[in-house]
XYZ file of N, CA and C in Angstrom:
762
model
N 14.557 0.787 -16.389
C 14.308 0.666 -14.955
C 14.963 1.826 -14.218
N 14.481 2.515 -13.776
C 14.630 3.613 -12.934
C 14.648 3.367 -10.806
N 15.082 4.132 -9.956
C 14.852 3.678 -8.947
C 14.889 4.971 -7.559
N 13.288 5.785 -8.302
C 12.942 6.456 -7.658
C 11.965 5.967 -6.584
N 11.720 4.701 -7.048
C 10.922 4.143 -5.679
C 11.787 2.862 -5.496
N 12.893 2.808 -5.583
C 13.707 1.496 -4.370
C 13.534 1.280 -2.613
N 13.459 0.054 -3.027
C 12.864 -0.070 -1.031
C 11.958 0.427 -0.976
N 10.951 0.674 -1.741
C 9.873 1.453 -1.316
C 9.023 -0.171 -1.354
N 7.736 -0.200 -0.709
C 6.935 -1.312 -0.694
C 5.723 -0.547 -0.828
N 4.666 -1.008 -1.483
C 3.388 0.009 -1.865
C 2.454 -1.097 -2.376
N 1.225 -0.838 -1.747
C -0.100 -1.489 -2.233
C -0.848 -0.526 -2.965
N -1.632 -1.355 -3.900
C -2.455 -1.066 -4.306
C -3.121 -1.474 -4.911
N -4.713 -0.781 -4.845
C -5.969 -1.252 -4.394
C -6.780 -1.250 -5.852
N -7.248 -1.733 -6.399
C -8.517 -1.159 -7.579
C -7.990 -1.558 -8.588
N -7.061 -2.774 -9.162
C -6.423 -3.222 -10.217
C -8.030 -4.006 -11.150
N -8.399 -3.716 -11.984
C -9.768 -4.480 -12.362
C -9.479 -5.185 -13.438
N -8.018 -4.725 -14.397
C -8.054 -5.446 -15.974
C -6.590 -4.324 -16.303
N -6.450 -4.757 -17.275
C -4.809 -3.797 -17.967
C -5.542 -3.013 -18.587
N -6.611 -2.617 -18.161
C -6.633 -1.203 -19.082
C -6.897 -0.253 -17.275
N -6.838 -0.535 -16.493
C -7.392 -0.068 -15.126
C -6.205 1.257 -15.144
N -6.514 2.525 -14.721
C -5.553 3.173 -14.186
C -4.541 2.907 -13.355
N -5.244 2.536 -12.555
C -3.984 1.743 -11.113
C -3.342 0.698 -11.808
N -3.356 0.166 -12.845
C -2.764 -1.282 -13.393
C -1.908 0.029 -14.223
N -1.637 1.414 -14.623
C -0.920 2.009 -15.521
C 0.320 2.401 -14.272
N -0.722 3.161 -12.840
C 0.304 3.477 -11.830
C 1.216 1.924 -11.199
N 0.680 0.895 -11.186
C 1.470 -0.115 -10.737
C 2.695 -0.425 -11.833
N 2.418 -0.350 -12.901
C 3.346 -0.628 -14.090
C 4.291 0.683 -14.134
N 4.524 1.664 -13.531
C 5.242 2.831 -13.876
C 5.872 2.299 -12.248
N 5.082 2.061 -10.976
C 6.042 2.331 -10.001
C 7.087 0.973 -9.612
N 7.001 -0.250 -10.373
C 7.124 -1.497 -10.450
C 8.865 -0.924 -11.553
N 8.459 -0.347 -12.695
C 9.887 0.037 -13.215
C 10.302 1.254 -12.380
N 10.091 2.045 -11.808
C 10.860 2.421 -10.728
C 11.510 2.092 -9.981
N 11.125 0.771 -9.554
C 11.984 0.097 -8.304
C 11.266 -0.862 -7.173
N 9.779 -0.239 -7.042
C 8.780 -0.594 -6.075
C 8.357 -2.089 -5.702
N 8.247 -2.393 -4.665
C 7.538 -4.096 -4.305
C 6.169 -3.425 -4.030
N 5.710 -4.237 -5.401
C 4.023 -4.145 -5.096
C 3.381 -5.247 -4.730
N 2.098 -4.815 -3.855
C 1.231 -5.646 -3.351
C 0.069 -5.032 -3.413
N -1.172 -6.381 -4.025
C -2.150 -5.810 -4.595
C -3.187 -6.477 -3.798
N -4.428 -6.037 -3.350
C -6.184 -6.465 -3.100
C -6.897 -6.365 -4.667
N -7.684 -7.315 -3.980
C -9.128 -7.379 -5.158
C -10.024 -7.623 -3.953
N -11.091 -7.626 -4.560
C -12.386 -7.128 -4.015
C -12.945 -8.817 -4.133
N -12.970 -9.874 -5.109
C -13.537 -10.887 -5.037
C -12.745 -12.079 -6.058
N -12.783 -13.485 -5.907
C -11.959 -14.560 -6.911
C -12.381 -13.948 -8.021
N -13.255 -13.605 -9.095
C -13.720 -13.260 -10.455
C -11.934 -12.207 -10.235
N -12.249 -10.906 -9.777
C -11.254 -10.534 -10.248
C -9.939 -10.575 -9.694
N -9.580 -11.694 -8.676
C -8.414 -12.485 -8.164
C -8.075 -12.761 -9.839
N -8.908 -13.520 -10.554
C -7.829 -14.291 -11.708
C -7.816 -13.039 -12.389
N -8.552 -12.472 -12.913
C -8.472 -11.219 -13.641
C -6.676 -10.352 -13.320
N -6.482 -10.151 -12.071
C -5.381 -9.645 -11.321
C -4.082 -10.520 -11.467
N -4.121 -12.032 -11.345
C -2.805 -12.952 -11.239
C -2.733 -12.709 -12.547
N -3.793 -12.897 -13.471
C -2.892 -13.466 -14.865
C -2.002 -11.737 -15.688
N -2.124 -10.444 -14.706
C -1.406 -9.856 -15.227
C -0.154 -9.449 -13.812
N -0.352 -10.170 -12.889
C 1.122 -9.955 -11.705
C 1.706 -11.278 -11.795
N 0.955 -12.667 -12.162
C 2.025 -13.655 -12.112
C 2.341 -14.297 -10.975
N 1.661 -13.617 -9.614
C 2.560 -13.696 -8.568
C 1.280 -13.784 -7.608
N 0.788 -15.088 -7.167
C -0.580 -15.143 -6.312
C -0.073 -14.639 -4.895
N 1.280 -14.755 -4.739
C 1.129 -14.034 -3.148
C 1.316 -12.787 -2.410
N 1.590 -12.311 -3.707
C 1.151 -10.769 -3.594
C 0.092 -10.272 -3.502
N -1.231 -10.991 -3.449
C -2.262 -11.014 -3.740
C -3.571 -10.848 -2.586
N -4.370 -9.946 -2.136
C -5.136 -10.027 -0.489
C -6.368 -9.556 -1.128
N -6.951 -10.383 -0.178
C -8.702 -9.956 -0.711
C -8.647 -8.721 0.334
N -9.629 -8.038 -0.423
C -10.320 -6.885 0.635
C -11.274 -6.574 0.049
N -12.566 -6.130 0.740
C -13.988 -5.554 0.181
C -14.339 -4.379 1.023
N -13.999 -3.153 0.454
C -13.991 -2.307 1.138
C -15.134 -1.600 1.789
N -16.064 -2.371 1.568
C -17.840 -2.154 1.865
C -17.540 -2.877 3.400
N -16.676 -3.335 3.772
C -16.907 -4.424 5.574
C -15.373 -3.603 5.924
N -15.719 -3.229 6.780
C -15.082 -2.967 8.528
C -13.874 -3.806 8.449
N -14.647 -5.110 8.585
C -14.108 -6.108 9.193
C -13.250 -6.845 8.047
N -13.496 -6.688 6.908
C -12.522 -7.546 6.005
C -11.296 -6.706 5.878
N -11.274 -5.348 6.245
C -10.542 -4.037 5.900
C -9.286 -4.298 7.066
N -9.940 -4.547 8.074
C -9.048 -4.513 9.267
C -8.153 -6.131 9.291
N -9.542 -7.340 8.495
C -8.536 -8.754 8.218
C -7.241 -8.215 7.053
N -7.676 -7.649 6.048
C -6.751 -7.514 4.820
C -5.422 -6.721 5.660
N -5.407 -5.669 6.983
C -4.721 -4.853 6.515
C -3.621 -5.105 8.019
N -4.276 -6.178 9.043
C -3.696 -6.727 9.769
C -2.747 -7.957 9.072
N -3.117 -8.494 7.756
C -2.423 -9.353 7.520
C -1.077 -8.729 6.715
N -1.254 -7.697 6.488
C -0.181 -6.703 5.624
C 0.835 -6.688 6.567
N 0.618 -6.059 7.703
C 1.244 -5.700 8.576
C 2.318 -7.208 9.584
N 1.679 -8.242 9.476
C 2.025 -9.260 9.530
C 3.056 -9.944 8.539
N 2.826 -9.785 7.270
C 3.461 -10.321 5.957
C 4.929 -9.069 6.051
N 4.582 -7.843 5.864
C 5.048 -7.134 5.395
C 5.944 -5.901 6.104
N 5.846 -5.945 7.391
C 6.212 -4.972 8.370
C 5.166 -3.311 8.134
N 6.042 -2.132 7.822
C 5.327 -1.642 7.348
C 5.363 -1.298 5.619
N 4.581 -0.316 5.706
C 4.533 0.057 3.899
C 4.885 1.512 3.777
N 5.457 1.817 2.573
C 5.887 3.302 2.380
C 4.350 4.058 1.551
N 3.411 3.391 0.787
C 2.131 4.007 0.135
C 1.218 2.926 -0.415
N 0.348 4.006 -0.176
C -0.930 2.609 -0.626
C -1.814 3.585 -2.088
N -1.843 3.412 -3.003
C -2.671 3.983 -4.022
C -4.215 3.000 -4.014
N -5.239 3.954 -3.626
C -6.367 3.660 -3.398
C -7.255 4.048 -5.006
N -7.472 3.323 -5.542
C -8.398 3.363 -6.977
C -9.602 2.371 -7.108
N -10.166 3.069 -6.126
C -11.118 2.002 -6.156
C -12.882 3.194 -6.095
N -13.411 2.822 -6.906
C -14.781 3.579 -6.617
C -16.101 2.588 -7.812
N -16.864 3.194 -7.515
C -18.241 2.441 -7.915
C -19.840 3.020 -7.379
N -20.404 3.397 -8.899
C -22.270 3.796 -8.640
C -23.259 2.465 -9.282
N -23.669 2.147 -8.767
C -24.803 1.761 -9.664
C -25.124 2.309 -10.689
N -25.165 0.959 -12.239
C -25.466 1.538 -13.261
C -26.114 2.602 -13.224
N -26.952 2.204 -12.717
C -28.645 3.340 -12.616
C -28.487 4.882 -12.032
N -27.788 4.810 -11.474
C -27.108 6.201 -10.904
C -26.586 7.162 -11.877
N -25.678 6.439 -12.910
C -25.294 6.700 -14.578
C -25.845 7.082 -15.298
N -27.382 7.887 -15.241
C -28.222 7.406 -16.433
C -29.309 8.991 -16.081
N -28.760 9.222 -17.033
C -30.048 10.337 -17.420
C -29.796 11.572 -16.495
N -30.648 12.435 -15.507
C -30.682 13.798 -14.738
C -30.584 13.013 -13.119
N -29.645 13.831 -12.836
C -29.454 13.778 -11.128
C -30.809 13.431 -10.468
N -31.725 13.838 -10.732
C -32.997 13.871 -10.047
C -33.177 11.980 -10.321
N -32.845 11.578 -10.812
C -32.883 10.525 -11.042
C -32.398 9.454 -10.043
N -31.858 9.531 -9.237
C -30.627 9.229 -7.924
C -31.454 8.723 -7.488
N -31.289 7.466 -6.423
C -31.911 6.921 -5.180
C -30.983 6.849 -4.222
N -31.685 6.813 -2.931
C -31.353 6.748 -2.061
C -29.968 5.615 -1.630
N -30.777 4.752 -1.646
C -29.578 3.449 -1.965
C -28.208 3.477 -3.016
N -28.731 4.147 -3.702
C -27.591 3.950 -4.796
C -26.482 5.280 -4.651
N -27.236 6.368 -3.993
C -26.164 7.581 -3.312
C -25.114 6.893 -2.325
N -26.480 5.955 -1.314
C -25.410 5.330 -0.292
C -24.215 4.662 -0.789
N -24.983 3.569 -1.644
C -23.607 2.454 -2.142
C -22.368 3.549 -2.913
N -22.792 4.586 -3.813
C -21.357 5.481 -4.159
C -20.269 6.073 -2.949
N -21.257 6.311 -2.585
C -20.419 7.339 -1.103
C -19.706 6.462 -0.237
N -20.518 4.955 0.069
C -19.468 4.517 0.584
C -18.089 3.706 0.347
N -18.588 3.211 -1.141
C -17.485 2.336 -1.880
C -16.285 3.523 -2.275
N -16.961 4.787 -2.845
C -15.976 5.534 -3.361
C -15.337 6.867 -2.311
N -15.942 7.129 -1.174
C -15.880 7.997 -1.054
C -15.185 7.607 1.123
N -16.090 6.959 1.301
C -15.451 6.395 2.826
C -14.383 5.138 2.495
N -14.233 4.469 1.541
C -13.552 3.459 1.771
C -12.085 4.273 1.585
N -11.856 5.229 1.318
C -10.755 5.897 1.644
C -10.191 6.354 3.165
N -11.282 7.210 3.575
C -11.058 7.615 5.093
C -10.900 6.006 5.864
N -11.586 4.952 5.269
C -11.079 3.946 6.320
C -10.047 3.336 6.210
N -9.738 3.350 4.935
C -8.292 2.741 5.031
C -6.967 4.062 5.455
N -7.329 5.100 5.787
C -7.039 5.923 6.459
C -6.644 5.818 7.888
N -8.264 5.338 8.494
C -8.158 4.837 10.066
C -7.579 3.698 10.276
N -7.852 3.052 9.168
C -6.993 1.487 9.821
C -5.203 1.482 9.695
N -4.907 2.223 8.534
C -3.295 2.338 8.474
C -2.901 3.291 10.023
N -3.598 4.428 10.103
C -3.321 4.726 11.981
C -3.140 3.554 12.772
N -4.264 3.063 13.024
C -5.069 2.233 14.116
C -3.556 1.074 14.148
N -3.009 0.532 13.249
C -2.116 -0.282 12.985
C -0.531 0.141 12.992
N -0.246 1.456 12.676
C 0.767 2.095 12.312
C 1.375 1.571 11.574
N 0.860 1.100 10.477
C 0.914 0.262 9.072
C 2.261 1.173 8.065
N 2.621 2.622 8.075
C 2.873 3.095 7.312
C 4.169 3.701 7.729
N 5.217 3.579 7.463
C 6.608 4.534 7.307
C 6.573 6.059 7.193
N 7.084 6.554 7.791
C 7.221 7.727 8.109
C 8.783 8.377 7.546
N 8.314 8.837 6.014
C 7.415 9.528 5.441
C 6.901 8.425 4.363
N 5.625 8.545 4.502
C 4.727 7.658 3.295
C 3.753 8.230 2.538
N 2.845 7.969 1.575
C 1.941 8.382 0.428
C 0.767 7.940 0.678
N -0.144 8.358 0.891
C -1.573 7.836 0.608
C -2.146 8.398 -0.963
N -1.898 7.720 -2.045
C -3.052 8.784 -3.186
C -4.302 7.746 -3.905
N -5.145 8.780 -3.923
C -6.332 8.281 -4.613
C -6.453 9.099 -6.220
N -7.540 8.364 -6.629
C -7.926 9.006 -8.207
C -9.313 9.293 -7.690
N -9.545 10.299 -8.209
C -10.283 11.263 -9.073
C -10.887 11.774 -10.319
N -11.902 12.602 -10.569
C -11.938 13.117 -11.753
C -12.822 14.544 -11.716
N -12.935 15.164 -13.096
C -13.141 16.775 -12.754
C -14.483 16.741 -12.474
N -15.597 15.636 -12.646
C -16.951 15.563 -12.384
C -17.209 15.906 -10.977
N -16.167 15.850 -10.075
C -16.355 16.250 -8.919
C -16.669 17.904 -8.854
N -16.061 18.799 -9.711
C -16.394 19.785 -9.505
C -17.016 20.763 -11.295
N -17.306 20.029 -11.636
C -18.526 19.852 -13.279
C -19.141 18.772 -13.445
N -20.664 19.621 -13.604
C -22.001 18.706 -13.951
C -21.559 17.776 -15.211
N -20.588 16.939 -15.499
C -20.297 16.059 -16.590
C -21.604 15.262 -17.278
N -22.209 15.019 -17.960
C -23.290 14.356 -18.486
C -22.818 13.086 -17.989
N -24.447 12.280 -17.423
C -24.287 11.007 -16.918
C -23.602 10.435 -15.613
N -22.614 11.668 -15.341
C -21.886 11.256 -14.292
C -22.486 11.407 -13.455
N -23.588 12.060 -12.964
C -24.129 12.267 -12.091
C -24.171 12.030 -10.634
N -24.384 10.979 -10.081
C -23.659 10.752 -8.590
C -22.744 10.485 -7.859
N -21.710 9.674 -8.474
C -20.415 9.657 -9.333
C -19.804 10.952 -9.157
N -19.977 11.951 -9.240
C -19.872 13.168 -9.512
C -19.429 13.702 -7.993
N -20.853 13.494 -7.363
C -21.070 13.916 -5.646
C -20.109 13.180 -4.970
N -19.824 11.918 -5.324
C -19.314 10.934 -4.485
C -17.436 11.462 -5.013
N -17.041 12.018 -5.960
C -15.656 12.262 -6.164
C -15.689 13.611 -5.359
N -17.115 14.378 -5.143
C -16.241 15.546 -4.809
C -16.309 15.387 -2.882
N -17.140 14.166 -2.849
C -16.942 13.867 -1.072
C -15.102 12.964 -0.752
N -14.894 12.407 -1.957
C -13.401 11.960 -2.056
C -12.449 12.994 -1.979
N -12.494 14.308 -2.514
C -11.543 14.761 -2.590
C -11.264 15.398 -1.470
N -12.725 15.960 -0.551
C -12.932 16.699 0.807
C -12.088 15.607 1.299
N -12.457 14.718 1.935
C -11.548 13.596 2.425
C -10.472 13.473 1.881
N -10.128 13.738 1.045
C -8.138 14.048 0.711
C -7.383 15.255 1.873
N -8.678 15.952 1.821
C -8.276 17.150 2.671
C -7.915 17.018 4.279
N -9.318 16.344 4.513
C -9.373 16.267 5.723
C -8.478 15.118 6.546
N -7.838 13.631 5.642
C -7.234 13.255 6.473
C -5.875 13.738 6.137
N -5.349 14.299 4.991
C -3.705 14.890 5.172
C -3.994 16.069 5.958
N -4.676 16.708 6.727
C -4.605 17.307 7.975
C -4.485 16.530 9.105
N -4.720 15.599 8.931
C -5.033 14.702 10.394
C -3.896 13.650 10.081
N -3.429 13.155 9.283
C -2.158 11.912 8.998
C -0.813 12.686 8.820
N -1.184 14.059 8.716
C 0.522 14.575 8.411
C 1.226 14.521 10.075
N 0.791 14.665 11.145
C 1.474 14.424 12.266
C 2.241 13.203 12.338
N 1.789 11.881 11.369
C 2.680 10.605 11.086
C 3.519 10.415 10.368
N 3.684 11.531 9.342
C 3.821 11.201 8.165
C 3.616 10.596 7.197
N 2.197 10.854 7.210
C 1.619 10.659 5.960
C 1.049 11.512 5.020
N 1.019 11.913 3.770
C 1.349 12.631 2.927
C -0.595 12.271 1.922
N -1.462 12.671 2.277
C -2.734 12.376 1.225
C -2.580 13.265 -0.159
N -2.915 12.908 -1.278
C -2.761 13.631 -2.560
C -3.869 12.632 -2.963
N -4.710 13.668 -4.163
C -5.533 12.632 -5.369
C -4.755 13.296 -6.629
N -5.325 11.887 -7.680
C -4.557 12.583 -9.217
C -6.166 12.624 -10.027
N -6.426 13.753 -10.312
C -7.782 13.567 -11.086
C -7.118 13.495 -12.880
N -7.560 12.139 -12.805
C -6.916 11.992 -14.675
C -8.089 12.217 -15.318
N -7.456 12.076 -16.998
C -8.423 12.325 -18.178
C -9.730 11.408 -18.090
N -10.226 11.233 -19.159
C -11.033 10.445 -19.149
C -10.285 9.558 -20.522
N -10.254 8.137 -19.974
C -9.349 6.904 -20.343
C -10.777 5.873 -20.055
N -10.219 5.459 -21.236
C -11.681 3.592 -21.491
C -10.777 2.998 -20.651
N -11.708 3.297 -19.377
C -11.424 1.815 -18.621
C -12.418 1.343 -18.050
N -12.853 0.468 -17.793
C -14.317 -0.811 -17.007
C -14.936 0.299 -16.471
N -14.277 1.298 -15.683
C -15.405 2.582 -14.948
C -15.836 3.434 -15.909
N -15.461 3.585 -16.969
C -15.445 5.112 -17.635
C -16.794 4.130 -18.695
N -16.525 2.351 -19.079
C -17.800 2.320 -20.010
C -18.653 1.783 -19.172
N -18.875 2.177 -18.228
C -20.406 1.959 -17.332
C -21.259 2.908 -17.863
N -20.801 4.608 -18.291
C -21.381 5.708 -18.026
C -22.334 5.556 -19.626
N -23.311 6.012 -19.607
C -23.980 6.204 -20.743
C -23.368 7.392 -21.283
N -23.107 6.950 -22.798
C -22.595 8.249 -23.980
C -20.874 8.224 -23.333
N -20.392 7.185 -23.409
C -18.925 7.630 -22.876
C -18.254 7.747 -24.068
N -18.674 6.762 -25.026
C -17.609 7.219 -26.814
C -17.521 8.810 -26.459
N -18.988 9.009 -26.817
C -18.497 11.074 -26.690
C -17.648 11.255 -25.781
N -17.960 11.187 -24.059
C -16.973 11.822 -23.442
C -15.816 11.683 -23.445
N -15.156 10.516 -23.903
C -14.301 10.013 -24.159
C -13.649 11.044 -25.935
N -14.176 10.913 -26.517
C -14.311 11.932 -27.759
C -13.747 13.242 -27.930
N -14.685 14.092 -26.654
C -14.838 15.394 -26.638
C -14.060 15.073 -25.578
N -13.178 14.627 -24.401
C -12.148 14.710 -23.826
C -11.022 15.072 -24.413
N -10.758 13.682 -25.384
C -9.617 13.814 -26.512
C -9.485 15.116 -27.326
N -10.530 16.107 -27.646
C -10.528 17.297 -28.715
C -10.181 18.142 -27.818
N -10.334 17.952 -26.490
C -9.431 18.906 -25.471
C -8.470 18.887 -25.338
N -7.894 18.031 -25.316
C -6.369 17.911 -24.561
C -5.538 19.258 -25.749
N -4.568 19.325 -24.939
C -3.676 20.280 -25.940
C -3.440 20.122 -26.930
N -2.695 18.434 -27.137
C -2.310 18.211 -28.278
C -3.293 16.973 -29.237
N -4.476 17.432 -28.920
C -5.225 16.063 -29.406
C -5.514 14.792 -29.074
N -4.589 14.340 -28.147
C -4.469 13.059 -28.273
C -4.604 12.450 -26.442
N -5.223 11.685 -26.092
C -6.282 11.632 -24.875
C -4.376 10.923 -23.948
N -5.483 11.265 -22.848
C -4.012 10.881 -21.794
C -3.898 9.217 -21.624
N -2.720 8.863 -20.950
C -2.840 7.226 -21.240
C -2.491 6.900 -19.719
N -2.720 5.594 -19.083
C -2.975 5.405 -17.973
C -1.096 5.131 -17.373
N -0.449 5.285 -18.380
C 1.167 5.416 -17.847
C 1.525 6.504 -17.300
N 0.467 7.686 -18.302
C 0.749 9.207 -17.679
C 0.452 9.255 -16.241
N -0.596 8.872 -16.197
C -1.187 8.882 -15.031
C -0.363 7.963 -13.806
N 0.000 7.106 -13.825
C 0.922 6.533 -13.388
C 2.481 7.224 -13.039
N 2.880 8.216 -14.165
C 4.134 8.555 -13.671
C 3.742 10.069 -12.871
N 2.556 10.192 -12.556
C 2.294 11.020 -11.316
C 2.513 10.139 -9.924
N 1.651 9.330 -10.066
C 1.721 8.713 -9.308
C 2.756 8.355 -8.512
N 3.933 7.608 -9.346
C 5.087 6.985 -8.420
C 6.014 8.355 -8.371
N 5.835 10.059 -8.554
C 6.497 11.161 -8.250
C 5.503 10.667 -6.679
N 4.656 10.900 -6.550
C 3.673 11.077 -5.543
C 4.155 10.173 -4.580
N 4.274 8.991 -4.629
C 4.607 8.237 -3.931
C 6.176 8.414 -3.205
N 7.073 9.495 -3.832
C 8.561 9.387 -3.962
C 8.629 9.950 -2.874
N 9.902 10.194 -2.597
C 10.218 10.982 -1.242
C 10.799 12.438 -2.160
N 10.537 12.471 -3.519
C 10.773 14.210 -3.902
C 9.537 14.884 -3.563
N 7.867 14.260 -3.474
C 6.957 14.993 -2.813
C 6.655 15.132 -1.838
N 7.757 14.707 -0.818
C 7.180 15.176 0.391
C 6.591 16.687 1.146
N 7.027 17.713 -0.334
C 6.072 18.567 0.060
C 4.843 18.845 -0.562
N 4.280 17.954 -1.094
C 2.731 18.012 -1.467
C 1.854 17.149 -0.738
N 0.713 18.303 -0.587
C 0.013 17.684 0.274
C -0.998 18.284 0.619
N -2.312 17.152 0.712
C -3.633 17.415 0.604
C -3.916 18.187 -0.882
N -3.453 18.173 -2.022
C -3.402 18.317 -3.185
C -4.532 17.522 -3.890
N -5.142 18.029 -5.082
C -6.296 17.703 -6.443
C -5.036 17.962 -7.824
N -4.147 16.854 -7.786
C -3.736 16.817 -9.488
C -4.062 16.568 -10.053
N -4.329 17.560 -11.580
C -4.590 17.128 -12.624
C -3.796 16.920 -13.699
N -4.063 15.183 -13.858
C -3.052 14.794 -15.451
C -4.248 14.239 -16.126
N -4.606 15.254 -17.268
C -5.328 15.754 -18.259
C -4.953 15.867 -19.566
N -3.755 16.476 -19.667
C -3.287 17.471 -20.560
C -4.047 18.309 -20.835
N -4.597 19.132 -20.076
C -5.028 20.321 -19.928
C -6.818 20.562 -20.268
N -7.237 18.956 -19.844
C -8.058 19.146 -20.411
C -9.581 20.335 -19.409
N -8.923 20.356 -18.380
C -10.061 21.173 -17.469
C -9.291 22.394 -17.157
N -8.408 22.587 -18.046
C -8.229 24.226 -18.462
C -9.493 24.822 -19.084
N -10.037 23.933 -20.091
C -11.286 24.549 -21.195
C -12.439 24.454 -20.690
């Protein structure tokens, strides 16, 4: 137990199963020191979530597709909780079908539903931590990422568009939240089997030919990724910002 995040209080968003990235960053900033508090999106993965925190009242629905559940979830934070020092946002989603085969392939609808699950539900929980003054000064906003945002990755295809409209929006609100102190960063990790990564058609390979990249062979694990994270969250980064990290092990060097 370490206690680079003591007194720190931090949500976060996109916990889906113990293999989830954010379930690697909650487990790294939790032995740091951190009081976490977590959303799910619906009861299916409410139980999915208790039976690995234990702890139902740590627990807030939010569906980041409504306005209005965003502003119930994040008024009740603020109520429960005073404010918060970071919120790690891991939350994104395409339609299978979006997954599958040549870009040209895309619909309309299914661009929308990426862009807004993955790509605005950031900027709003952006506006609503303002709108509320939800956040301590100095605090963390970070999201995940991946390099498909800026490589045609096979399959990833819209997915792809929708990380690299996430990361613009990393940009654009740590220009606009640093007057509060708030601090935006994304961590673009490897590619790790988790519930998002086997949606994609042919992920054994990417998953495969990820691993034959890394430096030393051997694919990154969602703790790595995690002990970016709770640096990110710390008060030693308060000078990073509006940042694209990559914990890879080097794999988008090649």
């Amino acid at each position: 137990m370490g206690d680079l995040l003591a007194n720190k209080t931090i949500l976060v968003m996109g916990v889906a199963n113990r293999r989830s990235i954010a379930w690697g960053c909650a487990q790294v900033m939790q032995e740091q020191g951190a009081k976490l508090i977590y959303t799910y999106q619906n009861e299916r993965l409410k139980k999915s979530l208790l039976k690995l925190t234990g702890d139902e009242d740590a627990l807030l629905e939010c569906d980041v597709s409504s306005d209005e559940s965003i502003a119930k979830t994040f008024e009740e934070l603020k109520k429960r909780y005073g404010k918060l020092d970071g919120i790690v946002h891991a939350i994104a989603y395409a339609p299978k079908e979006e997954l599958d085969g040549e870009i040209t392939n895309a619909t309309r609808e299914g661009f929308k539903t990426a862009m807004d699950i993955s790509a605005y539900s950031l900027l709003a929980v952006g506006k609503e931590v303002t709108r509320l003054e939800l956040l301590n000064d100095p605090a963390s906003l970070v999201t995940l990422t991946y390099m498909g945002s800026t490589r045609a990755i096979p399959s990833y295809n819209t997915m792809g568009i929708a990380k690299a409209a996430l990361e613009s929006t990393v940009r654009y609100l740590a220009r606009d939240l640093g007057k509060f102190g708030i601090r935006v960063n994304a961590i673009s990790a490897g590619a790790i089997k988790t519930l998002a990564v086997t949606g994609i058609k042919g992920h054994s390979d990417l998953l495969e030919i990820s691993k034959e990249r890394t430096v030393d062979q051997k694919a990154v694990t969602i703790q790595e990724v995690g002990g970016m994270c709770a640096f990110l969250m710390s008060d030693l980064a308060t000078g990073v910002i509006g940042d694209v990290i990559y914990v890879d092990k080097g794999v988008h060097l090649i």
